[in-house]
Coordinates of C-alpha atoms in Angstrom, one line a residue:
X1 CA 17.3 -20.2 146.5
X2 CA 15.4 -21.5 144.2
X3 CA 14.5 -19.2 140.7
X4 CA 10.8 -17.5 140.4
X5 CA 9.6 -19.4 137.1
X6 CA 6.4 -18.8 135.4
X7 CA 3.4 -21.1 136.3
X8 CA 2.7 -24.2 134.4
X9 CA -0.7 -23.1 132.9
X10 CA 0.9 -20.0 131.9
X11 CA 0.3 -19.6 128.1
X12 CA 3.3 -18.0 126.1
X13 CA 2.8 -14.8 124.0
X14 CA 6.3 -15.3 122.3
X15 CA 4.6 -16.6 119.2
X16 CA 2.3 -13.5 118.9
X17 CA 5.2 -11.1 119.0
X18 CA 5.4 -9.2 115.7
X19 CA 7.9 -6.4 115.8
X20 CA 11.1 -7.9 116.5
X21 CA 14.4 -8.2 114.8
X22 CA 14.2 -9.8 110.9
X23 CA 15.6 -12.9 111.8
X24 CA 13.1 -13.8 114.2
X25 CA 10.3 -12.3 111.8
X26 CA 7.8 -15.7 110.8
X27 CA 7.4 -17.3 114.4
X28 CA 3.9 -16.7 114.2
X29 CA 3.7 -18.3 110.8
X30 CA 5.5 -21.1 112.3
X31 CA 3.1 -21.4 115.1
X32 CA 0.1 -21.9 112.6
X33 CA 2.1 -24.2 110.4
X34 CA 2.0 -26.6 113.3
X35 CA 2.0 -30.0 111.4
X36 CA 4.8 -28.7 109.4
X37 CA 7.0 -27.3 112.6
X38 CA 6.3 -30.8 114.0
X39 CA 7.8 -32.9 111.1
X40 CA 10.4 -30.9 111.0
X41 CA 11.4 -31.2 114.5
X42 CA 10.5 -34.6 114.6
X43 CA 13.1 -35.7 111.6
X44 CA 15.7 -33.6 113.7
X45 CA 14.8 -35.7 116.4
X46 CA 14.9 -38.9 114.7
X47 CA 18.0 -38.3 113.1
X48 CA 20.1 -39.3 115.5
X49 CA 18.5 -42.8 116.2
X50 CA 18.5 -43.3 112.4
X51 CA 22.5 -42.6 112.3
X52 CA 22.6 -45.6 114.9
X53 CA 20.5 -48.0 113.9
X54 CA 20.2 -48.1 110.3
X55 CA 23.9 -49.2 110.4
X56 CA 23.2 -52.1 112.9
X57 CA 22.8 -54.8 110.3
X58 CA 26.4 -53.9 108.5
X59 CA 28.2 -54.5 111.6
X60 CA 29.3 -57.6 110.6
X61 CA 30.2 -56.7 107.0
X62 CA 32.3 -53.8 108.3
X63 CA 34.5 -56.2 110.3
X64 CA 35.2 -57.9 107.1
X65 CA 35.4 -55.2 104.8
X66 CA 37.8 -53.3 106.9
X67 CA 40.0 -56.1 108.0
X68 CA 39.5 -55.1 111.7
X69 CA 38.6 -57.1 114.9
X70 CA 34.9 -56.7 115.8
X71 CA 35.6 -54.8 119.1
X72 CA 37.4 -52.1 117.1
X73 CA 34.4 -51.8 114.8
X74 CA 31.6 -51.7 117.8
X75 CA 33.6 -48.6 119.0
X76 CA 32.0 -46.8 116.0
X77 CA 28.9 -46.9 117.5
X78 CA 30.6 -46.1 120.9
X79 CA 32.2 -43.0 119.3
X80 CA 28.9 -42.0 117.6
X81 CA 27.3 -42.0 121.4
X82 CA 29.5 -40.4 122.9
X83 CA 29.3 -37.7 120.4
X84 CA 25.4 -37.3 120.8
X85 CA 26.2 -36.6 124.5
X86 CA 29.0 -34.7 124.5
X87 CA 27.7 -32.5 121.4
X88 CA 24.6 -31.2 123.5
X89 CA 26.5 -29.5 125.9
X90 CA 28.3 -27.5 123.1
X91 CA 25.6 -26.7 120.8
X92 CA 23.1 -25.7 123.4
X93 CA 24.6 -23.3 125.1
X94 CA 25.7 -21.9 121.5
X95 CA 22.2 -21.6 120.5
X96 CA 21.1 -19.6 123.3
X97 CA 23.5 -17.0 122.2
X98 CA 23.4 -17.0 118.6
X99 CA 19.8 -18.2 118.1
X100 CA 18.4 -21.5 116.9
X101 CA 19.0 -21.5 113.3
X102 CA 22.8 -20.7 112.8
X103 CA 24.1 -23.7 115.2
X104 CA 21.4 -25.9 113.9
X105 CA 22.3 -25.3 110.1
X106 CA 26.1 -25.5 110.7
X107 CA 25.6 -28.8 112.4
X108 CA 23.7 -30.1 110.0
X109 CA 26.1 -29.3 107.5
X110 CA 28.9 -30.7 109.3
X111 CA 26.8 -33.8 109.9
X112 CA 26.4 -34.2 105.9
X113 CA 30.2 -34.0 105.4
X114 CA 31.0 -36.2 108.3
X115 CA 28.3 -38.8 107.1
X116 CA 30.1 -38.9 103.7
X117 CA 32.9 -39.4 104.7
X118 CA 32.1 -42.2 106.8
X119 CA 31.0 -43.6 103.6
X120 CA 34.4 -43.4 102.0
X121 CA 36.4 -44.4 105.2
X122 CA 39.4 -46.8 104.0
X123 CA 40.3 -48.1 107.7
X124 CA 38.1 -48.6 110.8
X125 CA 39.9 -45.9 112.7
X126 CA 38.8 -43.2 110.3
X127 CA 35.6 -44.6 110.4
X128 CA 35.6 -44.3 114.2
X129 CA 36.8 -40.2 113.9
X130 CA 34.1 -39.5 111.7
X131 CA 31.5 -41.5 113.3
X132 CA 32.6 -39.5 116.6
X133 CA 32.0 -35.6 114.3
X134 CA 28.7 -37.3 113.2
X135 CA 27.5 -38.1 116.8
X136 CA 28.6 -34.4 117.8
X137 CA 26.4 -32.5 115.2
X138 CA 23.8 -34.9 115.0
X139 CA 23.6 -33.6 118.9
X140 CA 22.7 -29.8 117.2
X141 CA 19.2 -31.4 116.1
X142 CA 18.4 -33.4 119.5
X143 CA 19.4 -30.5 121.7
X144 CA 17.8 -27.7 119.5
X145 CA 14.4 -29.4 118.8
X146 CA 13.5 -29.2 122.3
X147 CA 14.8 -25.6 122.8
X148 CA 12.3 -24.3 119.8
X149 CA 9.8 -26.6 121.4
X150 CA 10.4 -24.5 124.3
X151 CA 10.5 -20.9 122.3
X152 CA 6.9 -21.8 120.8
X153 CA 5.2 -23.3 123.4
X154 CA 4.2 -23.4 127.4
X155 CA 2.4 -25.4 129.6
X156 CA 0.2 -28.0 128.6
X157 CA 0.7 -27.1 125.1
X158 CA 4.5 -27.9 125.4
X159 CA 3.5 -31.3 127.0
X160 CA 1.1 -32.2 124.0
X161 CA 3.9 -31.3 121.3
X162 CA 6.5 -33.0 123.3
X163 CA 4.0 -36.2 123.4
X164 CA 3.3 -35.8 119.5
X165 CA 7.2 -35.4 118.6
X166 CA 7.3 -38.9 120.7
X167 CA 4.9 -40.2 117.7
X168 CA 7.6 -39.3 115.1
X169 CA 11.0 -40.1 116.9
X170 CA 9.6 -43.2 118.2
X171 CA 9.3 -45.2 115.0
X172 CA 12.7 -44.5 114.1
X173 CA 14.4 -47.0 116.1
X174 CA 11.8 -49.1 114.9
X175 CA 12.1 -48.7 111.2
X176 CA 16.2 -47.8 111.0
X177 CA 17.2 -51.6 110.8
X178 CA 14.5 -52.8 108.5
X179 CA 15.9 -49.9 106.4
X180 CA 19.4 -50.7 106.7
X181 CA 19.0 -54.3 106.1
X182 CA 16.8 -53.5 102.8
X183 CA 19.9 -51.5 101.8
X184 CA 22.4 -54.1 102.3
X185 CA 20.2 -56.3 99.7
X186 CA 21.0 -53.9 97.1
X187 CA 24.4 -52.4 97.7
X188 CA 27.2 -52.9 100.9
X189 CA 27.6 -51.2 104.0
X190 CA 28.7 -47.9 102.4
X191 CA 25.2 -47.5 100.9
X192 CA 23.9 -47.2 104.5
X193 CA 26.1 -44.0 104.8
X194 CA 25.4 -43.0 101.2
X195 CA 21.6 -42.8 102.4
X196 CA 21.8 -41.1 105.7
X197 CA 24.0 -38.6 103.7
X198 CA 20.7 -37.6 101.5
X199 CA 18.5 -37.9 104.5
X200 CA 20.8 -35.0 106.0
X201 CA 21.0 -32.9 103.2
X202 CA 17.3 -33.0 102.7
X203 CA 16.6 -32.2 106.4
X204 CA 19.5 -29.4 105.9
X205 CA 17.1 -27.9 103.2
X206 CA 14.1 -28.4 104.6
X207 CA 15.3 -26.7 108.0
X208 CA 17.0 -23.7 106.1
X209 CA 13.5 -23.2 104.2
X210 CA 10.7 -23.9 106.7
X211 CA 12.0 -23.6 110.0
X212 CA 12.0 -19.7 111.2
X213 CA 14.1 -18.2 114.0
X214 CA 12.1 -18.9 117.4
X215 CA 14.8 -17.1 119.7
X216 CA 14.8 -13.4 119.1
X217 CA 18.1 -11.1 119.6
X218 CA 16.3 -9.9 123.0
X219 CA 16.2 -12.8 125.0
X220 CA 19.9 -14.5 123.5
X221 CA 22.7 -14.7 126.1
X222 CA 25.8 -12.5 125.6
X223 CA 29.4 -13.9 126.5
X224 CA 31.5 -17.1 125.8
X225 CA 32.6 -20.3 127.6
X226 CA 32.5 -18.8 130.9
X227 CA 29.0 -17.5 130.4
X228 CA 27.6 -20.7 129.3
X229 CA 29.2 -22.6 132.5
X230 CA 27.6 -20.3 134.9
X231 CA 23.9 -20.8 133.2
X232 CA 24.5 -24.7 133.3
X233 CA 25.9 -23.9 137.0
X234 CA 22.5 -22.0 137.6
X235 CA 20.6 -24.3 136.4
X236 CA 22.0 -27.3 138.2
X237 CA 21.7 -25.5 141.3
X238 CA 17.7 -25.1 140.7
X239 CA 16.7 -28.0 142.8
X240 CA 13.1 -28.7 140.8
X241 CA 15.3 -28.5 137.3
X242 CA 17.6 -30.8 138.5
X243 CA 15.1 -33.2 139.9
X244 CA 13.0 -33.5 136.5
X245 CA 16.7 -33.7 134.8
X246 CA 17.7 -36.8 137.1
X247 CA 14.1 -38.3 137.0
X248 CA 14.1 -38.2 133.1
X249 CA 17.7 -39.4 132.7
X250 CA 17.4 -42.4 135.3
X251 CA 13.8 -43.5 133.5
X252 CA 16.0 -43.3 130.2
X253 CA 18.2 -45.4 131.8
X254 CA 15.8 -48.1 132.4
X255 CA 14.8 -48.0 129.0
X256 CA 18.5 -48.4 127.7
X257 CA 18.8 -51.2 129.9
X258 CA 16.0 -53.2 127.9
X259 CA 17.6 -51.9 124.9
X260 CA 21.0 -53.6 125.4
X261 CA 19.7 -56.7 127.2
X262 CA 16.7 -57.9 125.2
X263 CA 18.1 -59.2 122.2
X264 CA 20.0 -61.9 124.5
X265 CA 16.9 -62.3 127.1
X266 CA 14.5 -63.0 124.4
X267 CA 16.6 -64.8 121.9
X268 CA 18.9 -66.7 123.9
X269 CA 17.4 -67.1 127.2
X270 CA 13.7 -67.8 126.1
X271 CA 14.7 -69.1 122.7
X272 CA 12.7 -66.8 120.6
X273 CA 13.6 -66.6 117.0
X274 CA 15.1 -63.3 115.5
X275 CA 11.7 -62.9 113.8
X276 CA 9.7 -63.1 117.3
X277 CA 12.5 -60.7 118.8
X278 CA 11.5 -58.5 116.1
X279 CA 7.5 -58.4 116.7
X280 CA 8.1 -57.9 120.4
X281 CA 10.6 -55.1 120.0
X282 CA 8.3 -53.3 117.6
X283 CA 5.0 -54.2 119.6
X284 CA 6.9 -52.5 122.7
X285 CA 8.0 -49.3 120.8
X286 CA 4.1 -49.1 119.4
X287 CA 2.9 -49.1 122.9
X288 CA 5.6 -46.8 124.1
X289 CA 4.8 -44.2 121.0
X290 CA 0.6 -45.1 121.6
X291 CA 0.8 -44.4 125.6
X292 CA 2.6 -41.2 124.8
X293 CA -0.1 -40.0 122.4
X294 CA -2.5 -40.5 125.0
X295 CA -0.9 -38.3 127.5
X296 CA -0.3 -35.8 125.1
X297 CA -4.4 -36.1 123.6
X298 CA -6.4 -37.3 126.4
X299 CA -4.3 -36.7 130.1
X300 CA -2.4 -33.2 129.0
X301 CA -5.2 -30.6 130.0
X302 CA -7.3 -33.0 131.9
X303 CA -4.6 -34.1 134.9
X304 CA -1.5 -32.2 136.1
X305 CA 1.8 -33.1 134.6
X306 CA 3.2 -34.1 137.5
X307 CA 0.3 -36.5 138.4
X308 CA 0.7 -38.1 134.8
X309 CA 4.4 -38.3 135.3
X310 CA 3.9 -39.9 138.9
X311 CA 1.8 -42.5 137.3
X312 CA 4.1 -43.4 134.6
X313 CA 6.9 -43.7 137.3
X314 CA 5.2 -45.8 139.3
X315 CA 4.1 -48.1 136.6
X316 CA 7.9 -48.6 135.7
X317 CA 8.4 -49.4 139.4
X318 CA 6.1 -52.0 139.7
X319 CA 6.7 -53.6 136.0
X320 CA 10.3 -53.8 136.9
X321 CA 9.9 -55.2 140.1
X322 CA 7.4 -58.0 138.8
X323 CA 10.1 -58.6 136.1
X324 CA 13.0 -58.9 138.7
X325 CA 10.5 -61.6 141.0
X326 CA 9.8 -63.4 137.3
X327 CA 13.4 -63.7 135.9
X328 CA 14.9 -64.4 139.7
X329 CA 12.4 -68.0 139.9
X330 CA 10.1 -66.5 143.1
X331 CA 7.3 -67.7 140.8
X332 CA 9.3 -70.7 139.5
X333 CA 10.0 -71.0 135.6
X334 CA 8.2 -68.9 133.3
X335 CA 8.0 -68.4 130.2
X336 CA 9.0 -65.9 127.4
X337 CA 5.2 -64.4 127.7
X338 CA 5.1 -63.1 131.2
X339 CA 8.3 -61.6 130.9
X340 CA 7.5 -60.3 127.4
X341 CA 4.3 -58.4 128.8
X342 CA 6.3 -56.7 131.8
X343 CA 8.6 -55.6 129.0
X344 CA 5.6 -54.0 127.5
X345 CA 4.2 -52.6 130.3
X346 CA 7.5 -51.0 131.5
X347 CA 8.2 -49.5 127.8
X348 CA 4.8 -48.1 127.4
X349 CA 5.2 -46.3 130.9
X350 CA 7.9 -44.2 129.4
X351 CA 5.6 -42.5 127.5
X352 CA 3.9 -40.9 130.3
X353 CA 7.5 -40.3 131.8
X354 CA 9.9 -39.1 129.1
X355 CA 7.6 -36.2 127.6
X356 CA 6.1 -34.9 130.9
X357 CA 9.8 -35.0 132.4
X358 CA 11.3 -32.7 129.3
X359 CA 7.9 -30.4 130.0
X360 CA 8.1 -29.7 133.4
X361 CA 11.9 -29.0 133.1
X362 CA 11.9 -26.8 130.4
X363 CA 9.0 -24.7 131.7
X364 CA 11.1 -23.9 134.3
X365 CA 13.8 -22.4 131.9
X366 CA 12.4 -20.1 129.4
X367 CA 15.9 -18.1 130.1
X368 CA 18.1 -20.7 129.0
X369 CA 16.2 -23.4 127.1
X370 CA 19.1 -24.5 125.0
X371 CA 21.2 -24.9 127.7
X372 CA 18.9 -26.6 129.7
X373 CA 17.6 -29.2 126.7
X374 CA 21.6 -29.8 126.4
X375 CA 21.4 -30.6 130.4
X376 CA 18.6 -32.6 130.0
X377 CA 19.8 -34.7 126.9
X378 CA 23.2 -35.2 128.2
X379 CA 22.0 -36.5 131.2
X380 CA 19.7 -39.3 129.7
X381 CA 23.0 -40.8 127.3
X382 CA 25.4 -40.7 129.9
X383 CA 23.4 -42.4 132.8
X384 CA 22.0 -44.5 130.4
X385 CA 25.7 -45.5 128.8
X386 CA 26.6 -46.3 132.5
X387 CA 23.5 -48.5 133.1
X388 CA 23.6 -50.1 129.7
X389 CA 26.8 -52.8 130.3
X390 CA 25.7 -53.6 133.9
X391 CA 23.1 -55.9 132.3
X392 CA 25.4 -58.3 131.5
X393 CA 27.3 -58.3 134.4
X394 CA 26.5 -62.0 135.9
X395 CA 27.2 -63.6 132.5
X396 CA 24.6 -64.9 129.7
X397 CA 22.1 -67.2 131.3
X398 CA 20.4 -65.1 133.5
X399 CA 17.8 -62.1 132.9
X400 CA 18.3 -61.0 136.7
X401 CA 20.6 -57.9 136.1
X402 CA 18.6 -56.3 133.1
X403 CA 15.3 -56.6 136.3
X404 CA 18.0 -55.1 138.5
X405 CA 19.3 -52.5 136.7
X406 CA 15.5 -51.5 135.8
X407 CA 14.2 -51.7 139.0
X408 CA 17.5 -49.5 140.5
X409 CA 16.6 -46.8 137.9
X410 CA 13.1 -46.6 138.8
X411 CA 13.4 -46.5 142.6
X412 CA 16.0 -44.0 142.0
X413 CA 13.7 -41.8 139.6
X414 CA 11.0 -41.8 141.9
X415 CA 13.2 -40.8 144.7
X416 CA 14.3 -37.8 142.7
X417 CA 10.7 -36.8 141.9
X418 CA 9.9 -36.8 145.1
X419 CA 12.9 -35.6 146.9
X420 CA 13.6 -32.7 144.6
X421 CA 10.7 -32.0 142.7
X422 CA 8.3 -32.3 145.3
X423 CA 5.2 -32.0 143.0
X424 CA 3.1 -31.5 146.1
X425 CA 4.5 -28.0 146.8
X426 CA 3.5 -26.8 143.5
X427 CA 0.2 -28.3 143.2
X428 CA -1.5 -25.1 143.5
X429 CA 0.8 -24.1 140.2
X430 CA 0.2 -27.3 138.8
X431 CA -3.2 -26.4 138.9
X432 CA -3.4 -24.0 135.9
X433 CA -1.7 -26.5 133.5
X434 CA -4.8 -29.3 134.4
X435 CA -7.5 -27.0 133.2
X436 CA -8.5 -27.8 130.0
X437 CA -6.4 -25.6 127.7
X438 CA -7.5 -22.3 125.7

């Protein structure tokens, strides 16, 4: 049996409660300082991609400095990604039990310590271990940032806020390799981790000073691991929540397929220079961020979240089909420009899919926002991690596997959206979110 959830257009009053425990006092002020809260939460969601991508230009240098095979050094990336995925499952339920601030601050402190040790690691094995710990701790920022948004906002306000967060966190993967490259001009690979340590310290201080507790004691969960598992089991039993979770995860997998395959496709198959690849990668990221802002500023409040989500999924499906037809030779031999245009459209459509799946899923879970956020994040990382290696399954001379993976993910995402979320059944509820925000 499905739970009774608040209507999509229902306004939250949590931010206006004045009589609450001391550690949650200031929630109202936190909402009033919207720009500051946005910057803090954006910094938290941007820290993991910074941790991953700033390090990329240093990989060849690490291989030589630590006298380790390239395959071993690659495990430092895998360990960090695995830590980010698994850490969310731990931190999310913790934040539902203890509030948002305590687990977040603990996670940030551990992140700083782990990153500092990475800078000093004498062996590749030690670097792998502390990269795993860095990912586990850094996951706190991702999962708790989403939970804080759910605490403070509801309905169209929450969807708008997620679109705004995308503007900040979407820039991080663009600038991170550039920052890493500039760091390597003046120091060695260890300098990247020193910079990340400083960033972590500054963000920890900002969180401690400016991010108020957003989950009052009366809304927290009691119990230990067993209770957390029962909460997650209950969330997964909610057909509609599971539908949005899978829809978002599969859409994110199509994005992961692009990230994994695009350097090879653009440079090796179509002969573009690294500079051209960087330009195209940046343009695609700008397209994603721009459409996310169109979603938040223009669409949300005028059309239902499900309708905007449906447009995004449909566009991803059509663009991935076009990419498959182009790369498989149905239209003859095509050059880089049509393929790049197809990738741009697919990436831009993510600006409709990603914020709206998060908003719709979290709107159903005010009672367990931390656990729900953990499931959303972990699903996206794990499905993306499974999809990414498949793009190279047919060798180095064809882009067809990338397009096949993207099309498969798009079809499955749309199937989950229609089959599990069944947006036509909630059209009456969504009508409340479609009207102009008060």
